[in-house]
Amino acid sequence: MMIKSFWRLARVNLGYEPAGVLTAKIDPSGARYDELAQVTAFYQELLERVRAIPGVRDAATINSLNAGFSFSIDEHPPLAPEQQPSARINQVSADYFRAMGIPLRAGRFFTDRDVKGASPVVLIDEMFARRYFPGEDPIGKHINGEFSRGTGNSSREIVGIVGGAKYWTLTHEPIPHMYFSYLQENWTSMSLVVRAQSGDPMRLAAPIRAELAAIDRNQPIHSFKPLEATVSELVAPQRFTTMLLSGFAVLAAGLAAIGIYGVMSYTVTQRTREIGVRMALGAEARDVLKVIMLHGVILVAIGVTIGLAASFALTRLISGLLFGVEATDPATLAVITLLLVTVALVASYIPARRATKVDPMVALRYD
C-alpha cells in the first residue's frame, strides 16, 4: 500500500511542468534599487538578456515570499474582518505562466501594459474561483485588501483565471492563489524561472550569472536549482517513509512465506505414515494428493480469514500515511492474499507429491 501510495504521489498533477526548468533567487539591494521603477527596470533588462541566451525558451520572475493576505470582494456582501477569506499572493512577470506551463482557463494573462499607474489587476487560480465565486463568473469582479504593508486597502480587477499549481505540498488541493503583475507591485526579492529548450537546465547557470554581472556585478544570484529537484524534495518525507515501511513489509512477507512453507511441509511430512497406509490399501497417488491438498486448503482458508480480519483492523493505523489509496485497498489485499495462498498450496503439494512416490513399506516404517 505504501509503494502504491508513493507511486501515485510521484505522478500527481502539479499544475505545471517542472522538467527543463531552472530556478534561482535574486535580491537587488543598494541605493540603485530604492524605488519600484528602478527594481522593475533591473528585472526587465535581466529578463531580456536571459531570453537572448542560446538554449533558453522562456524566462520569467516570481517573488520569493510565500505570503497570505485577507481580502474582501467588492461585489459580495461585506464580512467582519475576522470572517474575511484569505489567499496566497505572488507577484509574477507576464511570461511566468508560459514558462511554467500553467494554463489559462478564462480571461487573459498579464501584459506589458499592466504597469504602475494603470488599472490594478489580478489573476486568480481555479481553486480561488471555485471557493469564492461558486456558480458565478469572477472575470470583472474586484478584490479589495491591504496587499502591501502600510499602503492601505486597494481594489484590483480580476482579469483572468489560471490553472491551480501545487507549490508547497502534493498531498492536498492547491491553496487559493492570487497573482499580481510585478510591474504594478514588486517586493524586490524575486526568483528567476528559466525554461530550457532541451537538456539539463543547470547548464544555463553560468550564462545567467554572466548576464547579471553585465547589468550589475554587485548583485548576487544564488540557489540555482532545477525545479524537478524542488518537486522531489516535496515528496522526500513520503519517499523515506515508503522505503522504510516497504522494506519492513517485504521482510515480513518473506518471513510469512517461509513460515507458511515450513509449517505446511512439516504438517504433510507428519502424515507420511498415513499416506503409506492409504497407498498400501490401494489408494491412488492422485487420491492421496487430493486429500492432502484439501487439508491444506482448509488451513489456508482459516489463515486467510484471520489474516484479512486482522488487516482490516490494523491497516487503518497507516491511513494517514497513504495518498490516493484506501487503507483497505481491495487490489493490494487480493494480490498479497493470492501470494500467500500460492505459497501455502505449493508448500502442501511438494512434500505430498514426494510422499506419494515413497514405497508404501518404507512409508509404513516411517517415524
mmCIF file of C-alpha atoms in Angstrom, residues 81-346:
data_model
loop_
_atom_site.group_PDB
_atom_site.id
_atom_site.type_symbol
_atom_site.label_atom_id
_atom_site.label_comp_id
_atom_site.label_asym_id
_atom_site.label_seq_id
_atom_site.Cartn_x
_atom_site.Cartn_y
_atom_site.Cartn_z
ATOM 1 C CA PRO A 81 -12.604 41.348 9.448
ATOM 2 C CA GLU A 82 -12.274 38.031 11.272
ATOM 3 C CA GLN A 83 -14.536 36.347 8.698
ATOM 4 C CA GLN A 84 -12.729 37.588 5.610
ATOM 5 C CA PRO A 85 -11.223 34.877 3.390
ATOM 6 C CA SER A 86 -7.510 34.712 2.639
ATOM 7 C CA ALA A 87 -5.291 33.525 -0.193
ATOM 8 C CA ARG A 88 -1.644 33.327 -1.174
ATOM 9 C CA ILE A 89 -0.187 36.163 -3.234
ATOM 10 C CA ASN A 90 2.722 36.187 -5.651
ATOM 11 C CA GLN A 91 3.979 38.885 -7.989
ATOM 12 C CA VAL A 92 4.971 37.498 -11.387
ATOM 13 C CA SER A 93 6.135 38.723 -14.759
ATOM 14 C CA ALA A 94 3.863 38.397 -17.768
ATOM 15 C CA ASP A 95 5.654 35.300 -19.116
ATOM 16 C CA TYR A 96 5.632 33.367 -15.837
ATOM 17 C CA PHE A 97 2.671 31.153 -16.697
ATOM 18 C CA ARG A 98 4.065 30.266 -20.118
ATOM 19 C CA ALA A 99 7.473 29.470 -18.632
ATOM 20 C CA MET A 100 5.904 27.195 -16.009
ATOM 21 C CA GLY A 101 3.347 25.617 -18.317
ATOM 22 C CA ILE A 102 0.373 26.838 -16.250
ATOM 23 C CA PRO A 103 -2.699 27.069 -18.496
ATOM 24 C CA LEU A 104 -5.118 29.975 -18.841
ATOM 25 C CA ARG A 105 -8.698 28.907 -18.023
ATOM 26 C CA ALA A 106 -10.520 32.160 -18.680
ATOM 27 C CA GLY A 107 -9.806 35.838 -19.374
ATOM 28 C CA ARG A 108 -6.247 36.875 -20.149
ATOM 29 C CA PHE A 109 -2.683 36.788 -18.841
ATOM 30 C CA PHE A 110 -0.771 39.877 -17.744
ATOM 31 C CA THR A 111 0.650 42.116 -20.451
ATOM 32 C CA ASP A 112 3.340 44.810 -20.534
ATOM 33 C CA ARG A 113 0.516 47.352 -20.207
ATOM 34 C CA ASP A 114 -0.222 46.205 -16.645
ATOM 35 C CA VAL A 115 2.222 48.683 -15.107
ATOM 36 C CA LYS A 116 2.305 51.089 -12.193
ATOM 37 C CA GLY A 117 -0.316 53.773 -12.793
ATOM 38 C CA ALA A 118 -2.542 51.538 -14.909
ATOM 39 C CA SER A 119 -5.717 49.994 -13.531
ATOM 40 C CA PRO A 120 -4.664 47.426 -10.867
ATOM 41 C CA VAL A 121 -5.396 43.873 -11.996
ATOM 42 C CA VAL A 122 -5.139 40.386 -10.532
ATOM 43 C CA LEU A 123 -5.197 36.800 -11.785
ATOM 44 C CA ILE A 124 -6.751 34.074 -9.666
ATOM 45 C CA ASP A 125 -6.403 30.304 -9.878
ATOM 46 C CA GLU A 126 -9.085 27.634 -10.254
ATOM 47 C CA MET A 127 -9.252 26.849 -6.538
ATOM 48 C CA PHE A 128 -9.820 30.541 -5.759
ATOM 49 C CA ALA A 129 -12.601 30.734 -8.339
ATOM 50 C CA ARG A 130 -14.349 27.570 -7.100
ATOM 51 C CA ARG A 131 -14.156 28.522 -3.447
ATOM 52 C CA TYR A 132 -15.017 32.215 -3.548
ATOM 53 C CA PHE A 133 -17.084 32.509 -6.734
ATOM 54 C CA PRO A 134 -19.251 29.365 -6.797
ATOM 55 C CA GLY A 135 -21.763 29.481 -9.632
ATOM 56 C CA GLU A 136 -20.613 32.865 -10.955
ATOM 57 C CA ASP A 137 -18.077 34.310 -13.362
ATOM 58 C CA PRO A 138 -15.203 36.011 -11.467
ATOM 59 C CA ILE A 139 -13.927 37.927 -14.511
ATOM 60 C CA GLY A 140 -14.539 41.636 -13.990
ATOM 61 C CA LYS A 141 -15.117 41.301 -10.234
ATOM 62 C CA HIS A 142 -12.893 43.214 -7.805
ATOM 63 C CA ILE A 143 -10.755 42.003 -4.884
ATOM 64 C CA ASN A 144 -10.099 44.514 -2.113
ATOM 65 C CA GLY A 145 -7.408 44.332 0.554
ATOM 66 C CA GLU A 146 -4.189 45.700 2.005
ATOM 67 C CA PHE A 147 -1.751 43.763 -0.161
ATOM 68 C CA SER A 148 1.335 45.763 0.829
ATOM 69 C CA ARG A 149 2.008 46.544 4.457
ATOM 70 C CA GLY A 150 1.147 50.132 5.361
ATOM 71 C CA THR A 151 -0.238 51.136 1.964
ATOM 72 C CA GLY A 152 -3.919 50.860 2.875
ATOM 73 C CA ASN A 153 -6.622 48.956 1.035
ATOM 74 C CA SER A 154 -6.750 48.829 -2.723
ATOM 75 C CA SER A 155 -9.117 47.222 -5.216
ATOM 76 C CA ARG A 156 -7.970 45.045 -8.119
ATOM 77 C CA GLU A 157 -9.975 43.788 -11.074
ATOM 78 C CA ILE A 158 -9.894 40.053 -11.838
ATOM 79 C CA VAL A 159 -8.831 39.750 -15.490
ATOM 80 C CA GLY A 160 -8.024 36.050 -15.747
ATOM 81 C CA ILE A 161 -8.240 32.575 -14.214
ATOM 82 C CA VAL A 162 -5.236 30.237 -14.399
ATOM 83 C CA GLY A 163 -4.765 26.587 -13.524
ATOM 84 C CA GLY A 164 -4.069 25.630 -9.930
ATOM 85 C CA ALA A 165 -0.449 24.876 -9.003
ATOM 86 C CA LYS A 166 0.912 22.792 -6.127
ATOM 87 C CA TYR A 167 3.981 24.673 -4.910
ATOM 88 C CA TRP A 168 4.382 23.592 -1.279
ATOM 89 C CA THR A 169 2.557 20.288 -0.887
ATOM 90 C CA LEU A 170 1.461 17.493 -3.201
ATOM 91 C CA THR A 171 -0.953 15.739 -0.872
ATOM 92 C CA HIS A 172 -3.556 18.500 -0.629
ATOM 93 C CA GLU A 173 -5.581 20.608 -3.016
ATOM 94 C CA PRO A 174 -3.787 23.776 -4.219
ATOM 95 C CA ILE A 175 -4.129 26.720 -1.839
ATOM 96 C CA PRO A 176 -6.289 29.528 -3.315
ATOM 97 C CA HIS A 177 -3.904 31.795 -5.129
ATOM 98 C CA MET A 178 -3.769 35.357 -6.447
ATOM 99 C CA TYR A 179 -1.136 36.684 -8.834
ATOM 100 C CA PHE A 180 -0.178 40.343 -9.235
ATOM 101 C CA SER A 181 1.808 41.835 -12.084
ATOM 102 C CA TYR A 182 5.285 42.602 -10.739
ATOM 103 C CA LEU A 183 5.206 45.760 -12.890
ATOM 104 C CA GLN A 184 2.420 47.058 -10.648
ATOM 105 C CA GLU A 185 3.582 45.677 -7.305
ATOM 106 C CA ASN A 186 7.060 44.390 -6.517
ATOM 107 C CA TRP A 187 8.502 43.144 -3.235
ATOM 108 C CA THR A 188 12.072 43.329 -4.616
ATOM 109 C CA SER A 189 13.202 39.777 -3.818
ATOM 110 C CA MET A 190 12.366 37.521 -6.761
ATOM 111 C CA SER A 191 13.055 34.062 -8.124
ATOM 112 C CA LEU A 192 14.163 33.715 -11.719
ATOM 113 C CA VAL A 193 12.373 30.954 -13.651
ATOM 114 C CA VAL A 194 14.071 29.824 -16.867
ATOM 115 C CA ARG A 195 12.821 27.070 -19.162
ATOM 116 C CA ALA A 196 15.486 25.449 -21.308
ATOM 117 C CA GLN A 197 14.759 24.402 -24.865
ATOM 118 C CA SER A 198 16.251 20.973 -24.140
ATOM 119 C CA GLY A 199 18.781 19.156 -21.969
ATOM 120 C CA ASP A 200 19.912 19.875 -18.420
ATOM 121 C CA PRO A 201 18.769 23.373 -17.373
ATOM 122 C CA MET A 202 21.734 23.695 -14.964
ATOM 123 C CA ARG A 203 23.988 24.374 -17.954
ATOM 124 C CA LEU A 204 22.300 27.798 -18.195
ATOM 125 C CA ALA A 205 23.534 28.884 -14.744
ATOM 126 C CA ALA A 206 26.895 30.254 -15.932
ATOM 127 C CA PRO A 207 25.449 32.316 -18.833
ATOM 128 C CA ILE A 208 22.788 33.729 -16.495
ATOM 129 C CA ARG A 209 25.462 34.790 -13.988
ATOM 130 C CA ALA A 210 27.353 36.480 -16.800
ATOM 131 C CA GLU A 211 24.308 38.434 -17.964
ATOM 132 C CA LEU A 212 23.561 39.565 -14.391
ATOM 133 C CA ALA A 213 27.176 40.710 -13.970
ATOM 134 C CA ALA A 214 26.867 42.751 -17.165
ATOM 135 C CA ILE A 215 23.972 44.655 -15.570
ATOM 136 C CA ASP A 216 25.300 44.975 -12.018
ATOM 137 C CA ARG A 217 28.202 42.817 -10.866
ATOM 138 C CA ASN A 218 27.467 43.741 -7.237
ATOM 139 C CA GLN A 219 24.137 41.910 -7.232
ATOM 140 C CA PRO A 220 24.340 38.233 -6.258
ATOM 141 C CA ILE A 221 22.236 35.463 -7.728
ATOM 142 C CA HIS A 222 22.110 32.208 -5.796
ATOM 143 C CA SER A 223 20.314 28.926 -5.136
ATOM 144 C CA PHE A 224 20.388 27.666 -8.704
ATOM 145 C CA LYS A 225 18.269 24.522 -8.712
ATOM 146 C CA PRO A 226 16.290 22.507 -11.261
ATOM 147 C CA LEU A 227 12.593 22.738 -10.500
ATOM 148 C CA GLU A 228 12.411 18.933 -10.663
ATOM 149 C CA ALA A 229 14.762 18.797 -7.666
ATOM 150 C CA THR A 230 12.491 21.149 -5.732
ATOM 151 C CA VAL A 231 9.479 18.951 -6.505
ATOM 152 C CA SER A 232 11.479 15.883 -5.472
ATOM 153 C CA GLU A 233 12.130 17.497 -2.097
ATOM 154 C CA LEU A 234 8.390 17.887 -1.585
ATOM 155 C CA VAL A 235 7.998 14.093 -1.577
ATOM 156 C CA ALA A 236 11.234 13.358 0.323
ATOM 157 C CA PRO A 237 9.473 12.590 3.660
ATOM 158 C CA GLN A 238 6.996 10.279 1.920
ATOM 159 C CA ARG A 239 9.845 8.653 -0.035
ATOM 160 C CA PHE A 240 11.768 7.881 3.171
ATOM 161 C CA THR A 241 8.679 6.550 4.944
ATOM 162 C CA THR A 242 7.771 4.435 1.921
ATOM 163 C CA MET A 243 11.243 2.940 1.625
ATOM 164 C CA LEU A 244 11.417 2.177 5.344
ATOM 165 C CA LEU A 245 7.956 0.662 5.739
ATOM 166 C CA SER A 246 8.132 -1.125 2.391
ATOM 167 C CA GLY A 247 11.413 -2.723 3.442
ATOM 168 C CA PHE A 248 9.788 -3.992 6.625
ATOM 169 C CA ALA A 249 6.737 -5.116 4.637
ATOM 170 C CA VAL A 250 8.816 -7.111 2.141
ATOM 171 C CA LEU A 251 10.777 -8.682 5.003
ATOM 172 C CA ALA A 252 7.529 -9.563 6.807
ATOM 173 C CA ALA A 253 6.019 -11.055 3.632
ATOM 174 C CA GLY A 254 9.186 -13.107 3.064
ATOM 175 C CA LEU A 255 9.197 -14.392 6.625
ATOM 176 C CA ALA A 256 5.492 -15.203 6.361
ATOM 177 C CA ALA A 257 6.048 -17.141 3.140
ATOM 178 C CA ILE A 258 8.973 -19.096 4.651
ATOM 179 C CA GLY A 259 6.971 -19.763 7.786
ATOM 180 C CA ILE A 260 3.924 -20.945 5.877
ATOM 181 C CA TYR A 261 6.046 -23.211 3.683
ATOM 182 C CA GLY A 262 7.812 -24.699 6.702
ATOM 183 C CA VAL A 263 4.639 -25.311 8.682
ATOM 184 C CA MET A 264 2.754 -26.856 5.750
ATOM 185 C CA SER A 265 5.734 -29.019 4.776
ATOM 186 C CA TYR A 266 6.085 -30.258 8.345
ATOM 187 C CA THR A 267 2.343 -30.966 8.549
ATOM 188 C CA VAL A 268 2.432 -33.076 5.380
ATOM 189 C CA THR A 269 5.624 -34.847 6.423
ATOM 190 C CA GLN A 270 3.949 -35.841 9.682
ATOM 191 C CA ARG A 271 1.302 -37.637 7.579
ATOM 192 C CA THR A 272 3.807 -39.765 5.669
ATOM 193 C CA ARG A 273 2.792 -42.881 7.639
ATOM 194 C CA GLU A 274 -0.881 -42.165 6.869
ATOM 195 C CA ILE A 275 -0.007 -41.826 3.201
ATOM 196 C CA GLY A 276 1.746 -45.181 3.300
ATOM 197 C CA VAL A 277 -1.295 -46.864 4.859
ATOM 198 C CA ARG A 278 -3.643 -45.343 2.257
ATOM 199 C CA MET A 279 -1.433 -46.449 -0.614
ATOM 200 C CA ALA A 280 -0.935 -49.938 0.888
ATOM 201 C CA LEU A 281 -4.720 -50.280 0.945
ATOM 202 C CA GLY A 282 -4.894 -49.406 -2.750
ATOM 203 C CA ALA A 283 -5.292 -45.632 -2.828
ATOM 204 C CA GLU A 284 -4.099 -43.909 -5.982
ATOM 205 C CA ALA A 285 -1.482 -41.140 -5.797
ATOM 206 C CA ARG A 286 -3.970 -38.568 -7.101
ATOM 207 C CA ASP A 287 -6.454 -39.540 -4.368
ATOM 208 C CA VAL A 288 -3.813 -39.093 -1.694
ATOM 209 C CA LEU A 289 -2.827 -35.733 -3.183
ATOM 210 C CA LYS A 290 -6.449 -34.641 -3.217
ATOM 211 C CA VAL A 291 -6.845 -35.435 0.495
ATOM 212 C CA ILE A 292 -3.612 -33.684 1.459
ATOM 213 C CA MET A 293 -4.376 -30.633 -0.662
ATOM 214 C CA LEU A 294 -7.895 -30.392 0.727
ATOM 215 C CA HIS A 295 -6.444 -30.357 4.220
ATOM 216 C CA GLY A 296 -4.020 -27.657 3.140
ATOM 217 C CA VAL A 297 -6.795 -25.588 1.558
ATOM 218 C CA ILE A 298 -8.809 -25.718 4.780
ATOM 219 C CA LEU A 299 -5.838 -24.499 6.801
ATOM 220 C CA VAL A 300 -5.123 -21.778 4.235
ATOM 221 C CA ALA A 301 -8.760 -20.625 4.270
ATOM 222 C CA ILE A 302 -8.711 -20.340 8.057
ATOM 223 C CA GLY A 303 -5.420 -18.426 7.937
ATOM 224 C CA VAL A 304 -6.618 -16.071 5.180
ATOM 225 C CA THR A 305 -9.831 -15.314 7.078
ATOM 226 C CA ILE A 306 -7.960 -14.481 10.266
ATOM 227 C CA GLY A 307 -5.295 -12.540 8.342
ATOM 228 C CA LEU A 308 -7.777 -10.425 6.400
ATOM 229 C CA ALA A 309 -9.741 -9.618 9.542
ATOM 230 C CA ALA A 310 -6.519 -8.503 11.248
ATOM 231 C CA SER A 311 -5.515 -6.477 8.167
ATOM 232 C CA PHE A 312 -8.836 -4.615 8.054
ATOM 233 C CA ALA A 313 -8.399 -3.796 11.737
ATOM 234 C CA LEU A 314 -4.738 -2.750 11.627
ATOM 235 C CA THR A 315 -4.236 -1.075 8.242
ATOM 236 C CA ARG A 316 -6.273 1.904 9.421
ATOM 237 C CA LEU A 317 -3.286 2.764 11.609
ATOM 238 C CA ILE A 318 -1.346 3.796 8.469
ATOM 239 C CA SER A 319 -4.243 5.544 6.730
ATOM 240 C CA GLY A 320 -2.656 8.930 7.494
ATOM 241 C CA LEU A 321 0.476 7.921 5.565
ATOM 242 C CA LEU A 322 -1.361 6.931 2.399
ATOM 243 C CA PHE A 323 -2.162 9.096 -0.625
ATOM 244 C CA GLY A 324 -4.782 8.106 -3.181
ATOM 245 C CA VAL A 325 -5.060 4.626 -1.657
ATOM 246 C CA GLU A 326 -7.663 3.355 0.784
ATOM 247 C CA ALA A 327 -6.334 1.720 3.954
ATOM 248 C CA THR A 328 -8.275 -1.399 2.934
ATOM 249 C CA ASP A 329 -7.357 -1.276 -0.751
ATOM 250 C CA PRO A 330 -9.030 -4.393 -2.274
ATOM 251 C CA ALA A 331 -6.483 -4.842 -5.084
ATOM 252 C CA THR A 332 -3.497 -4.815 -2.732
ATOM 253 C CA LEU A 333 -5.118 -7.189 -0.245
ATOM 254 C CA ALA A 334 -6.127 -9.519 -3.083
ATOM 255 C CA VAL A 335 -2.598 -9.667 -4.527
ATOM 256 C CA ILE A 336 -0.922 -10.318 -1.177
ATOM 257 C CA THR A 337 -3.560 -12.879 -0.217
ATOM 258 C CA LEU A 338 -3.051 -14.681 -3.533
ATOM 259 C CA LEU A 339 0.720 -14.681 -2.966
ATOM 260 C CA LEU A 340 0.467 -16.261 0.482
ATOM 261 C CA VAL A 341 -2.202 -18.745 -0.618
ATOM 262 C CA THR A 342 0.035 -19.823 -3.512
ATOM 263 C CA VAL A 343 2.986 -20.285 -1.148
ATOM 264 C CA ALA A 344 0.818 -22.376 1.203
ATOM 265 C CA LEU A 345 -0.537 -24.590 -1.589
ATOM 266 C CA VAL A 346 2.934 -25.147 -3.058
#
